[in-house]
PDB file of C-alpha atoms in Angstrom:
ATOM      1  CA  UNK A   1       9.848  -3.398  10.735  1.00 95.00           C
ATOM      2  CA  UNK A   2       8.378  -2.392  13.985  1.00 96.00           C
ATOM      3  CA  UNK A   3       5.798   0.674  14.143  1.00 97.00           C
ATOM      4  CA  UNK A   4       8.816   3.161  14.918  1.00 97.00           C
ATOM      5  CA  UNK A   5      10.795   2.169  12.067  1.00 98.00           C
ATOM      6  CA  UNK A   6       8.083   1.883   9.910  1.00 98.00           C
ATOM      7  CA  UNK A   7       7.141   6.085  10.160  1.00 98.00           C
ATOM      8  CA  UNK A   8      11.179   6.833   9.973  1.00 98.00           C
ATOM      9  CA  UNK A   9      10.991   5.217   6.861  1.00 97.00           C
ATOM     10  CA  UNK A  10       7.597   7.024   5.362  1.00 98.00           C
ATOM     11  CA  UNK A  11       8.812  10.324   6.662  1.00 98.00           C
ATOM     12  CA  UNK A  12      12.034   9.680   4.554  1.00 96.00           C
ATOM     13  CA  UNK A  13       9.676   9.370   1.242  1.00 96.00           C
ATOM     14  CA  UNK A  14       7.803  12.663   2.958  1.00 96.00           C
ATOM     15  CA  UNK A  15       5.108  10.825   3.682  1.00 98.00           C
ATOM     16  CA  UNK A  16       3.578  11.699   7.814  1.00 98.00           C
ATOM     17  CA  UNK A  17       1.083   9.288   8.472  1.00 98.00           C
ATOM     18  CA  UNK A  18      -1.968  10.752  11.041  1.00 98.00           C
ATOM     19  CA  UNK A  19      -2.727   8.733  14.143  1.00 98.00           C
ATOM     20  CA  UNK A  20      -6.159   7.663  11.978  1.00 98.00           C
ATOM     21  CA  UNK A  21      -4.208   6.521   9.157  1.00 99.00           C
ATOM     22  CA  UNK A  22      -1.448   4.274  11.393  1.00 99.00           C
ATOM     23  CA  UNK A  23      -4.945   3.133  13.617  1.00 99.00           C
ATOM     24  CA  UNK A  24      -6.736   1.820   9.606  1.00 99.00           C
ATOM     25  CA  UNK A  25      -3.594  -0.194   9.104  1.00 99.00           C
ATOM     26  CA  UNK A  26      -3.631  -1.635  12.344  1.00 98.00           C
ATOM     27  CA  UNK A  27      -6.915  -2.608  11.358  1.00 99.00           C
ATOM     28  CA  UNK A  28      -6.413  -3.846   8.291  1.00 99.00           C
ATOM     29  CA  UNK A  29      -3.405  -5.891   9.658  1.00 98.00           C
ATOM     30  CA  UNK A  30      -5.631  -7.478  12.352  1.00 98.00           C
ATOM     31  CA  UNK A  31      -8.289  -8.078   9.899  1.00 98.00           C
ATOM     32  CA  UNK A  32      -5.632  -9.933   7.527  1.00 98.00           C
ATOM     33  CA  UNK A  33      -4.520 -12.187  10.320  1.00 97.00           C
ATOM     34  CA  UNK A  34      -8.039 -12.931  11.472  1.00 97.00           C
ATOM     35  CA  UNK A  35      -9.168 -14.117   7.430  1.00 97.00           C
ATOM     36  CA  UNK A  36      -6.459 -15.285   6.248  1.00 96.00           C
ATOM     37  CA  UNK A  37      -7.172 -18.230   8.497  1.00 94.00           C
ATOM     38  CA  UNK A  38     -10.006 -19.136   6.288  1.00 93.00           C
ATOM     39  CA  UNK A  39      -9.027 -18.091   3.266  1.00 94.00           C
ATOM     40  CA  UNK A  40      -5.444 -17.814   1.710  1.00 90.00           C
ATOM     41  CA  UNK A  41      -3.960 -14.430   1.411  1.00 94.00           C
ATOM     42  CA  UNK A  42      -0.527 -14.385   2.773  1.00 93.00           C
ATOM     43  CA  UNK A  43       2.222 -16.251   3.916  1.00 94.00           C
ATOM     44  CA  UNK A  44       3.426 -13.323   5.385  1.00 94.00           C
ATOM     45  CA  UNK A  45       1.608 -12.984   8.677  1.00 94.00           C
ATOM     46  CA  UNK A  46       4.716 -11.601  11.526  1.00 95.00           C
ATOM     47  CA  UNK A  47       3.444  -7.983  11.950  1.00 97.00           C
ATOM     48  CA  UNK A  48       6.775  -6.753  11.652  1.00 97.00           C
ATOM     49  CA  UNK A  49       7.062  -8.409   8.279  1.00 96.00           C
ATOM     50  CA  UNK A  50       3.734  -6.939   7.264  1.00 96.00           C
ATOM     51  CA  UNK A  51       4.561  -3.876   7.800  1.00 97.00           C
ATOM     52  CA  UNK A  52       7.225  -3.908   5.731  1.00 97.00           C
ATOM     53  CA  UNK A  53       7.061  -6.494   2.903  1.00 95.00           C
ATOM     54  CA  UNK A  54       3.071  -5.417   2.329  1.00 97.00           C
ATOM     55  CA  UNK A  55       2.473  -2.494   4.040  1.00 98.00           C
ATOM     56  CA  UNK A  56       6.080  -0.556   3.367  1.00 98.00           C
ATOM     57  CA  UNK A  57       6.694  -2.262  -0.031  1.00 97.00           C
ATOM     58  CA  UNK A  58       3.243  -1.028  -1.366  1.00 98.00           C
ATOM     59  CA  UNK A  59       4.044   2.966  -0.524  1.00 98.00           C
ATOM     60  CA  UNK A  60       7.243   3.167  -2.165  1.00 98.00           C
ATOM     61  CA  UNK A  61       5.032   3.587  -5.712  1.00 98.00           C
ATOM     62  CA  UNK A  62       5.108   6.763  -4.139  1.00 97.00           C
ATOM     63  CA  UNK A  63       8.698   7.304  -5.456  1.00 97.00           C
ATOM     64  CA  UNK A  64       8.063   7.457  -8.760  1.00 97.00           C
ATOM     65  CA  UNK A  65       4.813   9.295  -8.432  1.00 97.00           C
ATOM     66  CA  UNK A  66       3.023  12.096  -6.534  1.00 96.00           C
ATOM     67  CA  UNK A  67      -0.208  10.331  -5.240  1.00 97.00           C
ATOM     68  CA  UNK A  68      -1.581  13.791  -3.517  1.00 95.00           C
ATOM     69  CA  UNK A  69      -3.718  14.577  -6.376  1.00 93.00           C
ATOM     70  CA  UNK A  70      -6.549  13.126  -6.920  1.00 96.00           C
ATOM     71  CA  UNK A  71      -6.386  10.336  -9.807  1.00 98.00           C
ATOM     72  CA  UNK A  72      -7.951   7.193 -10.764  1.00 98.00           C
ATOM     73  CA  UNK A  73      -5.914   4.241  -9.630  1.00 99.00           C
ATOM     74  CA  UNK A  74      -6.819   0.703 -11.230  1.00 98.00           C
ATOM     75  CA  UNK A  75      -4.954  -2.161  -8.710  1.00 98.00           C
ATOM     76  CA  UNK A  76      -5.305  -5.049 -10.550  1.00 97.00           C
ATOM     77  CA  UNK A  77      -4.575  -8.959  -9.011  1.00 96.00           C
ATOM     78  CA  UNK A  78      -4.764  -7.125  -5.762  1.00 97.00           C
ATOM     79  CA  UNK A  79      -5.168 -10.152  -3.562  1.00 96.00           C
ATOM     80  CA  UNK A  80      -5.735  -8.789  -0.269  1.00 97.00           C
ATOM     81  CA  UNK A  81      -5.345  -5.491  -0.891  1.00 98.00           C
ATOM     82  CA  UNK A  82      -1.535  -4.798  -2.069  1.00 98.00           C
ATOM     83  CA  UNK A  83      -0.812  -1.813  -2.607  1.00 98.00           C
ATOM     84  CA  UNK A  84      -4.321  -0.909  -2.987  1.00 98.00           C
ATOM     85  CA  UNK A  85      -6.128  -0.601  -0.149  1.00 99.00           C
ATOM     86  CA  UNK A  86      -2.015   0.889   1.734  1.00 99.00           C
ATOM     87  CA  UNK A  87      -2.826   3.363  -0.905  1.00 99.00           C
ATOM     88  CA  UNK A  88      -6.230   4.354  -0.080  1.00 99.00           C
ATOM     89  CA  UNK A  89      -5.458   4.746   3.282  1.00 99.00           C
ATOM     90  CA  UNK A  90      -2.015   6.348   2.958  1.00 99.00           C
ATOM     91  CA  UNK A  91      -3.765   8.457  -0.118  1.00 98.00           C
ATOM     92  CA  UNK A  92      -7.491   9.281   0.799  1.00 98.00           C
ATOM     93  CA  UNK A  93      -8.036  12.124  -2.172  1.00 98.00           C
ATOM     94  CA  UNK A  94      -7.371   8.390  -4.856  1.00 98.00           C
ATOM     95  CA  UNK A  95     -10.032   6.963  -6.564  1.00 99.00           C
ATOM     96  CA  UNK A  96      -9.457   3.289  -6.638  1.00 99.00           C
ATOM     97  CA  UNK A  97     -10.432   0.160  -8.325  1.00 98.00           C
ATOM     98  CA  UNK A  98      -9.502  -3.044  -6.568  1.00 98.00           C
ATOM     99  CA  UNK A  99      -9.456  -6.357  -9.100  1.00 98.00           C
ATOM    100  CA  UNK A 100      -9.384  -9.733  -8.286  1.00 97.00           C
ATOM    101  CA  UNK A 101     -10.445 -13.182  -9.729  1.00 96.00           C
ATOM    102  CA  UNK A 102     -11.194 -14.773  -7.022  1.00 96.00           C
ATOM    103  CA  UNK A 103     -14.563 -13.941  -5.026  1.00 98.00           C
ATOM    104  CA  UNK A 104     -13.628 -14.847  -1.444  1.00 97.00           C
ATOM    105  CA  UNK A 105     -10.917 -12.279  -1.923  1.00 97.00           C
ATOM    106  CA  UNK A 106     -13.635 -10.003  -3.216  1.00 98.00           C
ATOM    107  CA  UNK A 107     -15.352 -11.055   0.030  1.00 98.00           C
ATOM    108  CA  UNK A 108     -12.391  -9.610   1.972  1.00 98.00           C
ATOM    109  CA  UNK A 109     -11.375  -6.608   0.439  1.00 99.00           C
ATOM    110  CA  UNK A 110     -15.064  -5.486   0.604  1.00 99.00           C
ATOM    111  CA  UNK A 111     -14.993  -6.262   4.544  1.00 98.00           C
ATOM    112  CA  UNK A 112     -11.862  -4.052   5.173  1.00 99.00           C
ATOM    113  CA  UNK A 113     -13.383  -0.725   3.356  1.00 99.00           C
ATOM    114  CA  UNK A 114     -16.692  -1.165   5.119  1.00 98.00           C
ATOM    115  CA  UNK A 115     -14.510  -1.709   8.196  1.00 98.00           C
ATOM    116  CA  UNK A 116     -12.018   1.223   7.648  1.00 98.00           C
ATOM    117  CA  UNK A 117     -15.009   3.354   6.159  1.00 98.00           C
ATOM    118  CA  UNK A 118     -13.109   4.162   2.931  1.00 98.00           C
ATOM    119  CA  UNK A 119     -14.816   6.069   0.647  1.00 98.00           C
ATOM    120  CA  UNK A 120     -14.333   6.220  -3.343  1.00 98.00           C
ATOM    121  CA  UNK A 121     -12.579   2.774  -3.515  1.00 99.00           C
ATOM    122  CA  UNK A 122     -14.485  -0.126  -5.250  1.00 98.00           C
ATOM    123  CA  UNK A 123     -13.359  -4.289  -5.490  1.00 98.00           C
ATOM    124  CA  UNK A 124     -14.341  -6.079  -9.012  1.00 98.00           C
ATOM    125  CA  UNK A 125     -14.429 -10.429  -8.623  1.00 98.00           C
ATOM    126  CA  UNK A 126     -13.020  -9.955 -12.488  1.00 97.00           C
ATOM    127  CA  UNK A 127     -10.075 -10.763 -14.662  1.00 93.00           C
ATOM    128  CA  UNK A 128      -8.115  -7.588 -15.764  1.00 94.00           C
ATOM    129  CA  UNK A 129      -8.157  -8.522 -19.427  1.00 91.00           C
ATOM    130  CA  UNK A 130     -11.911  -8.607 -19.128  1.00 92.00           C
ATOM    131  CA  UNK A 131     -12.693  -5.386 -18.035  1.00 94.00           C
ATOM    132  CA  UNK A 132     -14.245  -2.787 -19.534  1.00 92.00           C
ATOM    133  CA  UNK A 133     -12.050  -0.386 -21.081  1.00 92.00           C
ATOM    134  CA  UNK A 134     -12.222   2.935 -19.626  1.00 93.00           C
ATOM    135  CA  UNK A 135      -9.759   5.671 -18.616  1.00 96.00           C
ATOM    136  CA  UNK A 136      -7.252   5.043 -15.693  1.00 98.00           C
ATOM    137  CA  UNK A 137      -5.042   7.582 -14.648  1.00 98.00           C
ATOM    138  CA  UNK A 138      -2.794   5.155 -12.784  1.00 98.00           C
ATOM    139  CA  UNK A 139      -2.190   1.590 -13.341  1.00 98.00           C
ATOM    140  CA  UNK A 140      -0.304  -0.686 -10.576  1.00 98.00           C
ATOM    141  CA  UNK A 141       0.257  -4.142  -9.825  1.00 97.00           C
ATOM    142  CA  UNK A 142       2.367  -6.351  -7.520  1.00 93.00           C
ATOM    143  CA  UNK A 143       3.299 -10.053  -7.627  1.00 77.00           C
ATOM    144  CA  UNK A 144       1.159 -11.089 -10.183  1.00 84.00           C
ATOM    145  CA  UNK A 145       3.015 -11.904 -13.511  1.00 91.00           C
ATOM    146  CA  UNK A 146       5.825 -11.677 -15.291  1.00 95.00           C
ATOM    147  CA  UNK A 147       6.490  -8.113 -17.754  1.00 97.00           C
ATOM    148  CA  UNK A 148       5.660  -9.498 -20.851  1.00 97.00           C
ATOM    149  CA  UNK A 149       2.103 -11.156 -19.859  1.00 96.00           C
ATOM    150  CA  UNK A 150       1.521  -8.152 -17.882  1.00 96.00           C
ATOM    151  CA  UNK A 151       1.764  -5.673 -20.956  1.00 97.00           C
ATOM    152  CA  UNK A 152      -0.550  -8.516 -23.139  1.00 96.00           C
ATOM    153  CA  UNK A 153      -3.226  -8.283 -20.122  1.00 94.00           C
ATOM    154  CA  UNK A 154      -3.418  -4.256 -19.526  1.00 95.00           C
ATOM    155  CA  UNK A 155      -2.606  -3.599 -23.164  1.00 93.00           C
ATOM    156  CA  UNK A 156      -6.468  -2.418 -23.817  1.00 94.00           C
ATOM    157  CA  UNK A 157      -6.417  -0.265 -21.003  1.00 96.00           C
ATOM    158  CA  UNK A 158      -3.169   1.872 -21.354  1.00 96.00           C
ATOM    159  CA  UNK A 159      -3.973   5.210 -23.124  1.00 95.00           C
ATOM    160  CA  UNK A 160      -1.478   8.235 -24.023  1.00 95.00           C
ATOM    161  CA  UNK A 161      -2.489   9.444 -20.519  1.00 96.00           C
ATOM    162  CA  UNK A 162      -2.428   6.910 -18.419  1.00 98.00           C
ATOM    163  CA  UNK A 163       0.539   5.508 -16.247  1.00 98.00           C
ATOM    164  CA  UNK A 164       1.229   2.124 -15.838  1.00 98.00           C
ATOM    165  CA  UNK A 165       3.553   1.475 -12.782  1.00 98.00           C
ATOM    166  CA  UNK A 166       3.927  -2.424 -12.233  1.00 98.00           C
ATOM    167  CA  UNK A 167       5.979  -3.055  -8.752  1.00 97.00           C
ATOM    168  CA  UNK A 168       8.537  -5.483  -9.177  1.00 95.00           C
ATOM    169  CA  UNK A 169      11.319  -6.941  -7.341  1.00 92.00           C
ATOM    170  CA  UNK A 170      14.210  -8.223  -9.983  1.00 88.00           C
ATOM    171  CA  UNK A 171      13.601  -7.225 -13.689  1.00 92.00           C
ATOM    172  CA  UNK A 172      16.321  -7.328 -16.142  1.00 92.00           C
ATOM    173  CA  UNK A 173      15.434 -10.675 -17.317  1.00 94.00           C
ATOM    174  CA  UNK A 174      11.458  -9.607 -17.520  1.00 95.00           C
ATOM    175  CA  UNK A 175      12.457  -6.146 -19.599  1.00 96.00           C
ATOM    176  CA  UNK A 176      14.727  -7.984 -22.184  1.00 96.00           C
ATOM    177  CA  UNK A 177      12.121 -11.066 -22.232  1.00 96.00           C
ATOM    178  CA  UNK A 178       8.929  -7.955 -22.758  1.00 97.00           C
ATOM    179  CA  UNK A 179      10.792  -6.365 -25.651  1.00 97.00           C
ATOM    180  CA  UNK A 180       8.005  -7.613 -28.257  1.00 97.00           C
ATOM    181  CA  UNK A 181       5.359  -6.479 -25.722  1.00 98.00           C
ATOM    182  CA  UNK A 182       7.078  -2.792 -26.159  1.00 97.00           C
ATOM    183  CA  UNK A 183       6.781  -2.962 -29.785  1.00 97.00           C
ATOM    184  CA  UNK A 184       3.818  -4.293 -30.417  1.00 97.00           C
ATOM    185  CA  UNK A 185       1.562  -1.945 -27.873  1.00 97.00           C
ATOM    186  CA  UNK A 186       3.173   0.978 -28.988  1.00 98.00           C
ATOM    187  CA  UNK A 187       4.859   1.216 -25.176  1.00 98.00           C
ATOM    188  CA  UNK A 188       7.554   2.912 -23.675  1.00 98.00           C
ATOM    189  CA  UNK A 189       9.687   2.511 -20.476  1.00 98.00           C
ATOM    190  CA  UNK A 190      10.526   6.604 -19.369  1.00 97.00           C
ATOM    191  CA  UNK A 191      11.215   5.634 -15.763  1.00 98.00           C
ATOM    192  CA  UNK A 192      12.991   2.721 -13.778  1.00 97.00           C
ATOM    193  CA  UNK A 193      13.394   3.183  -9.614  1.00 97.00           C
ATOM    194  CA  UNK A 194      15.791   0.679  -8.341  1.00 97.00           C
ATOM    195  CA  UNK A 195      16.168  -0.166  -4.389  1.00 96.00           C
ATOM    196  CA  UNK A 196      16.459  -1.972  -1.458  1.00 96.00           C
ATOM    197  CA  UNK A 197      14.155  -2.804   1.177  1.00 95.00           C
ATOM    198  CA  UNK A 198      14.930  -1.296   4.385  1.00 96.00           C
ATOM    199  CA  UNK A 199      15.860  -3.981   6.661  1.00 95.00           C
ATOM    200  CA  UNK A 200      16.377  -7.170   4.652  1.00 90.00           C
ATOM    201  CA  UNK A 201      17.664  -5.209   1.752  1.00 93.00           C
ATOM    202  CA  UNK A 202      16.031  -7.562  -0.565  1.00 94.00           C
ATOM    203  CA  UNK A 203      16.045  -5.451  -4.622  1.00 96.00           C
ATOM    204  CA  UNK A 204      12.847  -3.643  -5.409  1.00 96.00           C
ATOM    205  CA  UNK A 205      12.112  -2.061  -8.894  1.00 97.00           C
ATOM    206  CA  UNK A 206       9.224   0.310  -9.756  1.00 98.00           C
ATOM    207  CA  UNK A 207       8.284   1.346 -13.735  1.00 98.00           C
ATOM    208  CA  UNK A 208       7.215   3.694 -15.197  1.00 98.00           C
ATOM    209  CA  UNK A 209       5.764   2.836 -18.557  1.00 98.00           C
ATOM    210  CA  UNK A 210       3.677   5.399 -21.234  1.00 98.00           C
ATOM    211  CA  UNK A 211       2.090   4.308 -24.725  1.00 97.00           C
ATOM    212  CA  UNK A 212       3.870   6.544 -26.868  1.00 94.00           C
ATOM    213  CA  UNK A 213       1.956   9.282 -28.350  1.00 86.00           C
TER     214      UNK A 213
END
């Protein structure tokens, strides 16, 4: 997905990145190429396919949600920064928390918001079921786990208010293996986006799931 491509496609979601915004990815891309030689943080290093398997991928939460208010966001197994720090950037008014388990990641993540100058955005060297429980408006991971482990490990942390919104690529196997999950935390599936990359057309699911009240 080359730069041209890549605002067609966020325009289509109504989403008009400024020149500052597009100039922090580029960036954060360079910055990504240049440590990932030390440390491991993606296979995927082709800009093009930055752009839109990290980059691209991680703004199309904003299809189930409206991100222009501002909200607490809790990115969890972020790695190096998916969706979390796309979302900062893309979303400046969020108030983001960043987890990771592994410090030189930590290391990283910390380098690109000094770097980028992002304010109200914080990275945690922690394990998600070992944080403190506190209020999240908005809960999001990618790649991480599968469903059912990923309802056991936020379990704590999903209130009547908050939104948990796990990006996923295909799930029918996951939802019907997480059934026991849905019981058991008192959890509820009220949305399911289903959709193809642009380009490769590879499947993409986003949900949308609520404790019940």
């Amino acid at each position: 997905m080359d730069i041209n491509t890549f605002i067609k496609e966020l325009e289509s979601l109504n989403i008009y990145p400024t020149q500052k915004q597009l100039d922090q990815l580029e960036t954060y891309y360079k910055l990504i190429i240049d440590w990932n030689k030390k440390i491991n943080l993606t296979r995927i290093t082709e800009k093009e396919d930055v752009y839109l398997k990290h980059f691209y991928d991680s703004i199309t939460i904003s299809k189930v949600i409206d991100l222009n208010n501002k909200a607490t966001l809790l990115d969890f197994g972020t790695g190096a920064g998916f969706p979390g720090i796309v979302l900062k950037i893309i979303y400046p008014n969020l108030n983001i928390t960043l987890v990771d388990s592994l410090q030189k990641r930590v290391n990283f993540l910390n380098t690109v918001i000094n770097s980028l100058q992002l304010k109200d955005i914080k990275a945690l060297h922690e394990r998600v079921e070992n944080l403190e429980v506190k209020h999240y408006d908005i809960i999001t991971t990618r790649a991480v786990a599968n469903l059912s482990k990923l309802l056991q490990y936020t379990n704590k942390l999903i209130d009547t208010k908050t939104l948990f919104i796990p990006l996923k690529a295909n799930i029918e196997d996951e939802l019907k293996q997480a059934k026991n999950e849905f019981v058991k935390y008192h959890l509820e599936l009220v949305k399911q986006e289903t959709f193809f990359l642009p380009i490769e057309h590879s499947i993409r699911n986003i949900l949308v799931i609520k404790k019940k009240s």
